[in-house]
PDB file of C-alpha atoms and ligand atoms in Angstrom:
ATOM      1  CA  UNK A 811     145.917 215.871 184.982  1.00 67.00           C
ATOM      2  CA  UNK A 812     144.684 215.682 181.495  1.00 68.00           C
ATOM      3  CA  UNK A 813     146.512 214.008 178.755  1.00 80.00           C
ATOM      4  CA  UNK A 814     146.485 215.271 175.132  1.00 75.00           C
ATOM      5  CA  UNK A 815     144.513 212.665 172.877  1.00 82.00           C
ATOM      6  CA  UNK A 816     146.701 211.898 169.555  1.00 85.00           C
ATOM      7  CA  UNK A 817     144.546 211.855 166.910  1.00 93.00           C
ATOM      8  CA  UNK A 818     144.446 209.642 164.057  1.00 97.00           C
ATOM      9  CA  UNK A 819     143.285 210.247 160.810  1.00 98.00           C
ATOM     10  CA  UNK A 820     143.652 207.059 158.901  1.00 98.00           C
ATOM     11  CA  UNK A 821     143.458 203.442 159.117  1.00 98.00           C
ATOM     12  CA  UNK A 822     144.394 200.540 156.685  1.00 98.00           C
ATOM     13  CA  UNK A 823     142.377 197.392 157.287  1.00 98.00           C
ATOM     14  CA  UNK A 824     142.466 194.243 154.807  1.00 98.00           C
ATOM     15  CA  UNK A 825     138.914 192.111 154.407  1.00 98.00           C
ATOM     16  CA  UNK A 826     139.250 188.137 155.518  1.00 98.00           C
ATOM     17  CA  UNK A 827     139.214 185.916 153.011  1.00 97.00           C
ATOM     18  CA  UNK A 828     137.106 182.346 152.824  1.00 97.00           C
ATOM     19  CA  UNK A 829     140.879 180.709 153.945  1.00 98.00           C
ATOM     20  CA  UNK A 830     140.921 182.592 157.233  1.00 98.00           C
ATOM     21  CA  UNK A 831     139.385 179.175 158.715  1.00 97.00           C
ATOM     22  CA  UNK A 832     143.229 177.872 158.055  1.00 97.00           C
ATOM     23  CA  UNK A 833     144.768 180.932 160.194  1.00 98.00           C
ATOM     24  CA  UNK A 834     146.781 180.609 162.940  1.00 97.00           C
ATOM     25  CA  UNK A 835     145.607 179.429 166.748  1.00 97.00           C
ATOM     26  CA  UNK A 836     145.740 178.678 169.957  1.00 94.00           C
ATOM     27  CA  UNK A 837     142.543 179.709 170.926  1.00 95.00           C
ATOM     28  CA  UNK A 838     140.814 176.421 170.912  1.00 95.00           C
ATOM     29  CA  UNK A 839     137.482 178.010 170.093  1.00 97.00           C
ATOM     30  CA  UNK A 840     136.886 175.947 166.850  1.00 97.00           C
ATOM     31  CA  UNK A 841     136.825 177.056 162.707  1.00 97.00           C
ATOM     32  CA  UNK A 842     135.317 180.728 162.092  1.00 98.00           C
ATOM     33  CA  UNK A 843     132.540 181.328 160.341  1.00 98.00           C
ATOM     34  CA  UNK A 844     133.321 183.249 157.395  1.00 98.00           C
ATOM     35  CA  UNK A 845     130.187 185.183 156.354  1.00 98.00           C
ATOM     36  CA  UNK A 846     129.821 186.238 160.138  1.00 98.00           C
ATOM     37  CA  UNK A 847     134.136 187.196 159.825  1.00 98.00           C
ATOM     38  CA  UNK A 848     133.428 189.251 156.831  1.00 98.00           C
ATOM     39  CA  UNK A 849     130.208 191.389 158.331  1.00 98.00           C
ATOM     40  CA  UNK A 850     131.997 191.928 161.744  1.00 98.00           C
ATOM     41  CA  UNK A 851     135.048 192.858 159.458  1.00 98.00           C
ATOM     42  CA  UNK A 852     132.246 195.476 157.916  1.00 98.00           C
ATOM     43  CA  UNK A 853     131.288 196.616 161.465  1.00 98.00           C
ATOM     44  CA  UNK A 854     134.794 197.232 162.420  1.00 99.00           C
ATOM     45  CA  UNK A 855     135.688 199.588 159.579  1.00 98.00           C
ATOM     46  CA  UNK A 856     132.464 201.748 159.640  1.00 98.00           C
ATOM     47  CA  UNK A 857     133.118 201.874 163.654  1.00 98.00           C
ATOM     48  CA  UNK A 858     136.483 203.427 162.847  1.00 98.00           C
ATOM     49  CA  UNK A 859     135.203 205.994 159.940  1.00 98.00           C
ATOM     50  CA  UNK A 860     132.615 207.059 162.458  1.00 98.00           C
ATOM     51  CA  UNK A 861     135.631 207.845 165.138  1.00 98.00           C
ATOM     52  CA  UNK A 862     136.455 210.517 162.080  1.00 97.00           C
ATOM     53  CA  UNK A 863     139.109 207.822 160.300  1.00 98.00           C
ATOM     54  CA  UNK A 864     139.679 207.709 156.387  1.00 98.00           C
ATOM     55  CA  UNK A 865     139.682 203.792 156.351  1.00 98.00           C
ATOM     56  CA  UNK A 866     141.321 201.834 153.272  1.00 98.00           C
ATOM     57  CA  UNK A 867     139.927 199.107 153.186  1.00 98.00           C
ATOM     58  CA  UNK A 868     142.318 195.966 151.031  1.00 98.00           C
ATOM     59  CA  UNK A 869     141.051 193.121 149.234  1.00 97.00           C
ATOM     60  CA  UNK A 870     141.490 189.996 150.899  1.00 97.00           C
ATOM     61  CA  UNK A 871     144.963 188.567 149.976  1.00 96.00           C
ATOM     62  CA  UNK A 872     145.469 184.767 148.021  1.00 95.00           C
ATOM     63  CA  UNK A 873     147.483 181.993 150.118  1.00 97.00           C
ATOM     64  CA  UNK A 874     147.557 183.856 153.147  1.00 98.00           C
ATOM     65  CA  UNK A 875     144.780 183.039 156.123  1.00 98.00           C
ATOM     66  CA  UNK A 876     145.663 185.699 158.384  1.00 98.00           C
ATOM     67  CA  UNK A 877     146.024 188.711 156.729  1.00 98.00           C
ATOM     68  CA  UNK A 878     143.327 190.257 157.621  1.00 98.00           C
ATOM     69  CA  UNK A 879     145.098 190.856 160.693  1.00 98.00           C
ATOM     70  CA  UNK A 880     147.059 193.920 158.990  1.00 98.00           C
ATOM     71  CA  UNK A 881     148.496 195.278 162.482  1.00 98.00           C
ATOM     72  CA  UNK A 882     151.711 193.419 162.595  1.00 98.00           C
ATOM     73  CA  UNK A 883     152.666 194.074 159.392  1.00 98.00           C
ATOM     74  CA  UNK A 884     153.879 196.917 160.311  1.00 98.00           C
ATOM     75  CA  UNK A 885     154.483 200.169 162.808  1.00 98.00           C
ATOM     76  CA  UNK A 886     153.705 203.309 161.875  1.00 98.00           C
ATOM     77  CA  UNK A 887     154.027 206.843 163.432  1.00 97.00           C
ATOM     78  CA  UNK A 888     154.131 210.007 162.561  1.00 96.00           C
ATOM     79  CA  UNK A 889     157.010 210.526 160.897  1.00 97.00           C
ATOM     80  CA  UNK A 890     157.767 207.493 159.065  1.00 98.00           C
ATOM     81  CA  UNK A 891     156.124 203.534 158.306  1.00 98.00           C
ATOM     82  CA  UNK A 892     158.303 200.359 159.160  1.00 98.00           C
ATOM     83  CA  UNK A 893     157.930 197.630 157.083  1.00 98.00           C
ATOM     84  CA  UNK A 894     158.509 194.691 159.360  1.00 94.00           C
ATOM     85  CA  UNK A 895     159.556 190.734 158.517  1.00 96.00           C
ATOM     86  CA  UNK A 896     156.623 188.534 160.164  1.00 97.00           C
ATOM     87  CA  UNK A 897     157.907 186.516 162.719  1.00 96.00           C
ATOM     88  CA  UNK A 898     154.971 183.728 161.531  1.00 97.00           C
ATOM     89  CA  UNK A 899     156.470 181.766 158.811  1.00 96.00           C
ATOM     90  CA  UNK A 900     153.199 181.230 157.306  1.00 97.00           C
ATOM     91  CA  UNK A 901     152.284 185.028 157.467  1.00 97.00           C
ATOM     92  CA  UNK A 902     155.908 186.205 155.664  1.00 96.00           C
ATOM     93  CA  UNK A 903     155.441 187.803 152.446  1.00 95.00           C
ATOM     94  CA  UNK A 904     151.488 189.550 153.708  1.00 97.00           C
ATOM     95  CA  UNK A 905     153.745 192.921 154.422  1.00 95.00           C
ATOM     96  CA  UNK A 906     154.677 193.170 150.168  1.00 95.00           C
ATOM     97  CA  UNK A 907     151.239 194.396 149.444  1.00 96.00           C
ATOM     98  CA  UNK A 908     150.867 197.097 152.748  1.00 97.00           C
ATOM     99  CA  UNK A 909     154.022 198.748 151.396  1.00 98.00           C
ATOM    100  CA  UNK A 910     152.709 200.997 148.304  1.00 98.00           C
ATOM    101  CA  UNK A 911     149.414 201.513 150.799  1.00 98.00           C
ATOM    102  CA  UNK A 912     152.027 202.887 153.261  1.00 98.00           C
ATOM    103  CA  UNK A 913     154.074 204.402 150.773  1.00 98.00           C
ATOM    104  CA  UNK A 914     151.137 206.692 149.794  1.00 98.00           C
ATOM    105  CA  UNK A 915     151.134 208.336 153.545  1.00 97.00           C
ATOM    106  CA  UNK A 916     154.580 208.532 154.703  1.00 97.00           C
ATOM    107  CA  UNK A 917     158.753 206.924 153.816  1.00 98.00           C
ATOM    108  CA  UNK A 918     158.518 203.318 154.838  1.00 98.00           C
ATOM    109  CA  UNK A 919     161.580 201.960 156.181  1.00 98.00           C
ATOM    110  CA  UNK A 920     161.948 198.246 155.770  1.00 97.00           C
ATOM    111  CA  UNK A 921     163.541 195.598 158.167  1.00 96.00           C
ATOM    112  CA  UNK A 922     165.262 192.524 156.581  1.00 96.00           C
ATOM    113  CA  UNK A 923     165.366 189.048 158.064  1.00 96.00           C
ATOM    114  CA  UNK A 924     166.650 187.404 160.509  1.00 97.00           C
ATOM    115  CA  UNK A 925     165.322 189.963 162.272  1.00 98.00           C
ATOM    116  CA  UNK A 926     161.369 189.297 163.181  1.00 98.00           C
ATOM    117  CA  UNK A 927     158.824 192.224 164.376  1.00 98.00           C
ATOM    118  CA  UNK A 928     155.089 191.622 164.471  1.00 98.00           C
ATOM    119  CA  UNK A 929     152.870 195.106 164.791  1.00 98.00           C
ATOM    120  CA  UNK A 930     150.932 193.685 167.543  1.00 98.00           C
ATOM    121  CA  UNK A 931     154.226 193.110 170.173  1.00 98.00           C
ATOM    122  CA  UNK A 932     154.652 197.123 169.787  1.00 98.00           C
ATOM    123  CA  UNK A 933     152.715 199.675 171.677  1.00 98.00           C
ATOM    124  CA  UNK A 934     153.475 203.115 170.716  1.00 97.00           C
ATOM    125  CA  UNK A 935     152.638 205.610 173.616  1.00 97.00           C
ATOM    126  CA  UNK A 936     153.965 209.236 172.884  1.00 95.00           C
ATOM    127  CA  UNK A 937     157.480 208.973 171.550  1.00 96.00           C
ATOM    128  CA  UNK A 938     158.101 205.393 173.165  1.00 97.00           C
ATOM    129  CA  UNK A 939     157.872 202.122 171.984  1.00 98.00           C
ATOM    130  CA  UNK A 940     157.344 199.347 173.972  1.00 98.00           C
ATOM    131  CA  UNK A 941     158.439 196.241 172.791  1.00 98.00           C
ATOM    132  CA  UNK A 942     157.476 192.924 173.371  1.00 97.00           C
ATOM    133  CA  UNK A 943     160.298 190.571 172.772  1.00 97.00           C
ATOM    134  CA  UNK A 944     157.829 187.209 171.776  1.00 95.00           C
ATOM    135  CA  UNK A 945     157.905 183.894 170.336  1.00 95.00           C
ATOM    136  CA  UNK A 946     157.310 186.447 166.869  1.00 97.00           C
ATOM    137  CA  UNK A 947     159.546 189.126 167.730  1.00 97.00           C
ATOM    138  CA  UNK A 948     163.158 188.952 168.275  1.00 97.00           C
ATOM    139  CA  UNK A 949     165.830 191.352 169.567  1.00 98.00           C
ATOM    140  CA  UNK A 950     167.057 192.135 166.031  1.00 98.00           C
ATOM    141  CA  UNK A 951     163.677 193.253 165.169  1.00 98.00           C
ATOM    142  CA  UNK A 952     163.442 196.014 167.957  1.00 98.00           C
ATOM    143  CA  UNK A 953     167.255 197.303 167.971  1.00 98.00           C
ATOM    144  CA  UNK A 954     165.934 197.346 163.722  1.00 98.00           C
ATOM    145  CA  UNK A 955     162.987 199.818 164.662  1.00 98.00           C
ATOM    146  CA  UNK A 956     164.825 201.631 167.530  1.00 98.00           C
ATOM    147  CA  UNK A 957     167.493 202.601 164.652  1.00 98.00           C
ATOM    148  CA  UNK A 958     164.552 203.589 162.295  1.00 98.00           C
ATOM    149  CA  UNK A 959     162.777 205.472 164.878  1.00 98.00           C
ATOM    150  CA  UNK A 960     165.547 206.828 166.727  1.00 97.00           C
ATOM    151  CA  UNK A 961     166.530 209.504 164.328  1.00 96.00           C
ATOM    152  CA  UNK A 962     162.416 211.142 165.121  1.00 97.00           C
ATOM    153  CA  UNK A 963     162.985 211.381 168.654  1.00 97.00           C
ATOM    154  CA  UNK A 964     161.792 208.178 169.858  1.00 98.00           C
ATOM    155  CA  UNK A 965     162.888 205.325 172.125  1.00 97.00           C
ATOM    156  CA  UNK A 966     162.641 202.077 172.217  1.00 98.00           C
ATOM    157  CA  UNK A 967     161.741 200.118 175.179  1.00 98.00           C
ATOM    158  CA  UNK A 968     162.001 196.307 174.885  1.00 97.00           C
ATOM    159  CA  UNK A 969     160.329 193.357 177.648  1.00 96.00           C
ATOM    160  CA  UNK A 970     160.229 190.258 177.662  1.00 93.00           C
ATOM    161  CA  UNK A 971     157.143 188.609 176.491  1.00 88.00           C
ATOM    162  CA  UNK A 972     154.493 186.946 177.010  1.00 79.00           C
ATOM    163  CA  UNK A 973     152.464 183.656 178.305  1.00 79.00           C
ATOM    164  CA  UNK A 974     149.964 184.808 174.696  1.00 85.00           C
ATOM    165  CA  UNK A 975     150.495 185.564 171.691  1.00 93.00           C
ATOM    166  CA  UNK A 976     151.908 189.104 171.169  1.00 95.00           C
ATOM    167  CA  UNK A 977     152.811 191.878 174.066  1.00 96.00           C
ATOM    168  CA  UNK A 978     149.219 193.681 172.983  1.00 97.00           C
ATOM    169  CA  UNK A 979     147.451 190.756 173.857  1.00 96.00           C
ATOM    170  CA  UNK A 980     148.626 191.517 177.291  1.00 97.00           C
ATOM    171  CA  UNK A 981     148.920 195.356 177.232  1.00 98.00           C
ATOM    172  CA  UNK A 982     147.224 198.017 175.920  1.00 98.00           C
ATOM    173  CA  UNK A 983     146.885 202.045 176.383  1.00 98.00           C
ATOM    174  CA  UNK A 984     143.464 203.527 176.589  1.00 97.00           C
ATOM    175  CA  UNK A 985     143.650 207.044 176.661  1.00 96.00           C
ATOM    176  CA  UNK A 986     144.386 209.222 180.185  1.00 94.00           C
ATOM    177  CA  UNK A 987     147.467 207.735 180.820  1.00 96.00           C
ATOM    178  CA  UNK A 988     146.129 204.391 181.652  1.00 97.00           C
ATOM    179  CA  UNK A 989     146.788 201.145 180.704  1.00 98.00           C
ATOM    180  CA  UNK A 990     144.641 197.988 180.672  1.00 98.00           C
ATOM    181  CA  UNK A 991     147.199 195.135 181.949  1.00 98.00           C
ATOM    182  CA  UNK A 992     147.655 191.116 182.765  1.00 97.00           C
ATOM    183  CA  UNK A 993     148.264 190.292 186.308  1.00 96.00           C
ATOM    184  CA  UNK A 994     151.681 189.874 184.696  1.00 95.00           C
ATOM    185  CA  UNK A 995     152.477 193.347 183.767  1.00 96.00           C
ATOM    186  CA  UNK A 996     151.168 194.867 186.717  1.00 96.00           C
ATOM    187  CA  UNK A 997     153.977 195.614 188.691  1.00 96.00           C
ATOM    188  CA  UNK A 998     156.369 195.972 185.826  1.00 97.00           C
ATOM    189  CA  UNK A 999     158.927 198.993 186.374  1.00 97.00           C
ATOM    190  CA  UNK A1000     159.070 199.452 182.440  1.00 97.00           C
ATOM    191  CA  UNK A1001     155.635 201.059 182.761  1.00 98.00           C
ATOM    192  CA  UNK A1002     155.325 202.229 186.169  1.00 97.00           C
ATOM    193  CA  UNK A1003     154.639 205.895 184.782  1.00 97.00           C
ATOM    194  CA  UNK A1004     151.190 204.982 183.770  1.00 98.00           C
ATOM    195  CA  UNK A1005     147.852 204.112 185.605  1.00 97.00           C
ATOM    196  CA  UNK A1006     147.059 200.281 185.189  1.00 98.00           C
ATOM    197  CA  UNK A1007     143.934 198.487 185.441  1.00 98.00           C
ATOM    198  CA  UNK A1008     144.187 194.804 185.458  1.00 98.00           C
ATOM    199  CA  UNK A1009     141.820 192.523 183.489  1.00 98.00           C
ATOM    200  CA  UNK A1010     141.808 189.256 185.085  1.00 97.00           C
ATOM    201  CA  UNK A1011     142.442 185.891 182.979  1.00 96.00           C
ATOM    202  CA  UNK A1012     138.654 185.246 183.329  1.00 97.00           C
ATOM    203  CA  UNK A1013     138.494 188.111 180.457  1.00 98.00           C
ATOM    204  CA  UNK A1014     141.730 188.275 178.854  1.00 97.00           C
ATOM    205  CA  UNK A1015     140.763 188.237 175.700  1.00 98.00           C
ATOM    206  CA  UNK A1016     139.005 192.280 176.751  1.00 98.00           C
ATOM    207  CA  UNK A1017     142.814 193.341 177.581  1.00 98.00           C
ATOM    208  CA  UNK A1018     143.067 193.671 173.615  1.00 98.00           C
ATOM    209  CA  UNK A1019     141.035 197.220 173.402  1.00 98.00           C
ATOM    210  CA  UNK A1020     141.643 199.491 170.894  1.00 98.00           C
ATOM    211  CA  UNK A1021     141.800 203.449 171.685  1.00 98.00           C
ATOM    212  CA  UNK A1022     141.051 205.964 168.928  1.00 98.00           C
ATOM    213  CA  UNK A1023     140.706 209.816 169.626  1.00 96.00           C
ATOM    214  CA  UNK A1024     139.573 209.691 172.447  1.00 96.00           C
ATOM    215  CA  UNK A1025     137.040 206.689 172.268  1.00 98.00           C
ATOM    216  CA  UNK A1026     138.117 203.496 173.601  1.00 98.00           C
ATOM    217  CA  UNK A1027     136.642 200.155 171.556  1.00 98.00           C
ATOM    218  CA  UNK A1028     136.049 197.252 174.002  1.00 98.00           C
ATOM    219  CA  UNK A1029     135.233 193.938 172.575  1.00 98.00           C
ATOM    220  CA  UNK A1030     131.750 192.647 173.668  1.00 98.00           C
ATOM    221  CA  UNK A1031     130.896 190.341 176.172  1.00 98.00           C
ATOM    222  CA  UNK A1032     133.341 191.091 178.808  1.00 98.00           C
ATOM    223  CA  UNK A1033     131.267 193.014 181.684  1.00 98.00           C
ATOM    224  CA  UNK A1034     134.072 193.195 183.772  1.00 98.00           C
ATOM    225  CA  UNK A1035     135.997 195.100 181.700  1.00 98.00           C
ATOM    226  CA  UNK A1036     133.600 197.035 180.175  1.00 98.00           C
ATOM    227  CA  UNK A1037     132.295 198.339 183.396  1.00 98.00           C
ATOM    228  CA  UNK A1038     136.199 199.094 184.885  1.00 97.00           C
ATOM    229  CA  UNK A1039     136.771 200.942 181.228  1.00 98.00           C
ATOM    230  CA  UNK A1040     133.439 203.027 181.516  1.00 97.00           C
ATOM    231  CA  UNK A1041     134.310 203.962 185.044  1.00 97.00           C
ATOM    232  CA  UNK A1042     137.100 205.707 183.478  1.00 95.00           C
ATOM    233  CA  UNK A1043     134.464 208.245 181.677  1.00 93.00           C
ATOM    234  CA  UNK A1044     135.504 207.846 177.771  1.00 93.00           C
ATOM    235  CA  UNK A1045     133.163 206.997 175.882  1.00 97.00           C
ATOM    236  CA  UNK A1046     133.039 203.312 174.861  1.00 98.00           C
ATOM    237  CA  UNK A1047     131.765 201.764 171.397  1.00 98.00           C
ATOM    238  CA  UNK A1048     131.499 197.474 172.135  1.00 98.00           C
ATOM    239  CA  UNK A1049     132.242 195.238 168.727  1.00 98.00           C
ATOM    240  CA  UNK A1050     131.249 191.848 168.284  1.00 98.00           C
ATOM    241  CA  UNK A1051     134.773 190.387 168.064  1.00 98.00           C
ATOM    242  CA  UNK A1052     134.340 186.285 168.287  1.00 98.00           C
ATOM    243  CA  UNK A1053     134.868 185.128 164.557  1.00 98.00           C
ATOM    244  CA  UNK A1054     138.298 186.665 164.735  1.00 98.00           C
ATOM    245  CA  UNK A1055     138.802 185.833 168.494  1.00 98.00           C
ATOM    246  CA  UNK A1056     138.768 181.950 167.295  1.00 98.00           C
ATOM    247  CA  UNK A1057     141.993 183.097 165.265  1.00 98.00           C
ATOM    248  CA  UNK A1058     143.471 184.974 168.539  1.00 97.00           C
ATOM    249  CA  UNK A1059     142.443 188.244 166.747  1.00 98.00           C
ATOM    250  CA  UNK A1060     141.740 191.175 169.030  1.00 97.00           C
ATOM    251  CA  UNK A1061     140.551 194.480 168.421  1.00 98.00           C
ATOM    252  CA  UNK A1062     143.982 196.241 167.446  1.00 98.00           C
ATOM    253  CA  UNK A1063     145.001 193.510 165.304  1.00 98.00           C
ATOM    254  CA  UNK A1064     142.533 194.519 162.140  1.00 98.00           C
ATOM    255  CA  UNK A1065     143.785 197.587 161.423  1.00 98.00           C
ATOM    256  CA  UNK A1066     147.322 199.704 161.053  1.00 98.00           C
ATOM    257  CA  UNK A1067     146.376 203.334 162.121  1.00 98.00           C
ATOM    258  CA  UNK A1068     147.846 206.416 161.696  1.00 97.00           C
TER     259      UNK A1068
HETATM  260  C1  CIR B 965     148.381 184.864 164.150  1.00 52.44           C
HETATM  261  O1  CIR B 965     148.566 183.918 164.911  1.00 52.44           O
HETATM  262  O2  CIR B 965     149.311 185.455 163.616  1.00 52.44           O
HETATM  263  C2  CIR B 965     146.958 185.288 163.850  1.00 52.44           C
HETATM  264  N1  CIR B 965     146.097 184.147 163.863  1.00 52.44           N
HETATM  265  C3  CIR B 965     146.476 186.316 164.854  1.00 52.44           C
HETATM  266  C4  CIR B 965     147.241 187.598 164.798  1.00 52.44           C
HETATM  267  C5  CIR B 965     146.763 188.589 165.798  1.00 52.44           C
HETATM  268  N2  CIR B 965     147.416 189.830 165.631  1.00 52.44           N
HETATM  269  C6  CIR B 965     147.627 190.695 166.612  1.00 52.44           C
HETATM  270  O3  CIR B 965     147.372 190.383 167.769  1.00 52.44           O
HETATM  271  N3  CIR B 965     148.201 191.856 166.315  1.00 52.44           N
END
């Protein structure tokens, strides 16, 4: 069976600025380097424009390290933006200046603390949501998008989350009804409907791929991966990911898209 491809048509992205080396991690992997940050930053947005997106691209924003990771400020879909509270204390406040950007394309909706919702625990797949509940995520942050959603036809389906960072670290949908998973998710009944392919621990950090129409970006250096995506028969574009890696930055992270 063939599965329609949802197209996008833009993406906001926000460049990294020379205090991304104080971001947020876990990853062990030592300090970025900025200047290589910035022109894999570059490669990023032109490899979106060529998959046919009009890309904004933001200046990098004062007293906050990791905002170039615009993703979980926010969830967008078709018929509406939410403008979520960061579950990061150190990132709260980075979702101010994405709101006029939003504002532009579509009603934004904003949640309010205490509730928490970070882009990169949601996976939007058709008209559901899948929602990570995570260490930056809380339950008051998905019943908050499930009521701004709800109204568009959409549901809201939450799990609990995660041994990483954010649910997408672990999950992620790449086209064809498929889904590249962590041995955890594999069995999980939330998302039996779909085809998973697991990506072993040994290259985790590939589970974070990014699919636009039709076209699924893998992160380089993961052959595993690559060669278990390819055998799928989309065609693959492979970005040089490891500056924002060090920061637990994956592919879907850089960019809000719409
Ligand atoms: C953080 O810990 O918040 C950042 N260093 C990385 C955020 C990655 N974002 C994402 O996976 N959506």
């Amino acid at each position: 069976m063939r599965y329609p491809i949802h197209m996008f048509t833009h993406a906001i992205t926000r460049k990294p600025s020379e205090e991304m080396v104080n971001g947020l991690t876990t990853a062990g992997l030592g300090k970025p380097d900025f200047r290589l940050a910035l022109a894999q930053h570059d490669a990023y947005c032109r490899a979106l424009a060529d998959l046919g997106l009009d890309v904004t691209v933001l200046d990098a924003e004062p007293g906050y390290p990791d905002a170039c990771f615009v993703e979980d400020t926010a969830v967008v879909c078709g018929e509406v933006a939410v403008l979520t509270p960061l579950g990061a204390p150190s990132r709260q406040g980075e979702q101010e200046t994405i709101e006029p950007v939003l504002a532009r394309h579509k009603p934004v909706v904003r949640i309010e603390l205490p509730a928490t919702l970070e882009g990169g625990d949601v996976l939007l797949v058709d008209k559901t949501f899948f929602v990570g509940l995570s260490d930056r995520t809380n339950r008051a942050g998905a019943e908050a998008l499930s009521a701004a959603v709800g109204e568009h036809g959409y549901s809201v389906v939450t799990m609990p989350c995660c041994e990483t960072l954010h649910f997408k670290t672990d999950v992620n949908y790449i086209g064809n009804n498929t889904l590249l998973v962590s041995p955890l998710f594999s069995d999980a009944v939330e998302l039996a409907r779909f085809d998973r392919v697991v990506v072993e621990d040994d290259e985790a950090y590939a589970r974070n791929c990014l699919y636009v129409n039709g076209t699924v970006i893998v992160p380089s250096g993961f052959p595993r991966t690559l060669a278990k995506v390819r055998e799928l028969g989309q065609p693959v574009v492979e970005l040089d990911m490891s500056e924002f890696r060090k920061l637990d930055g994956g592919l879907t992270c850089l960019s809000l898209r719409f």
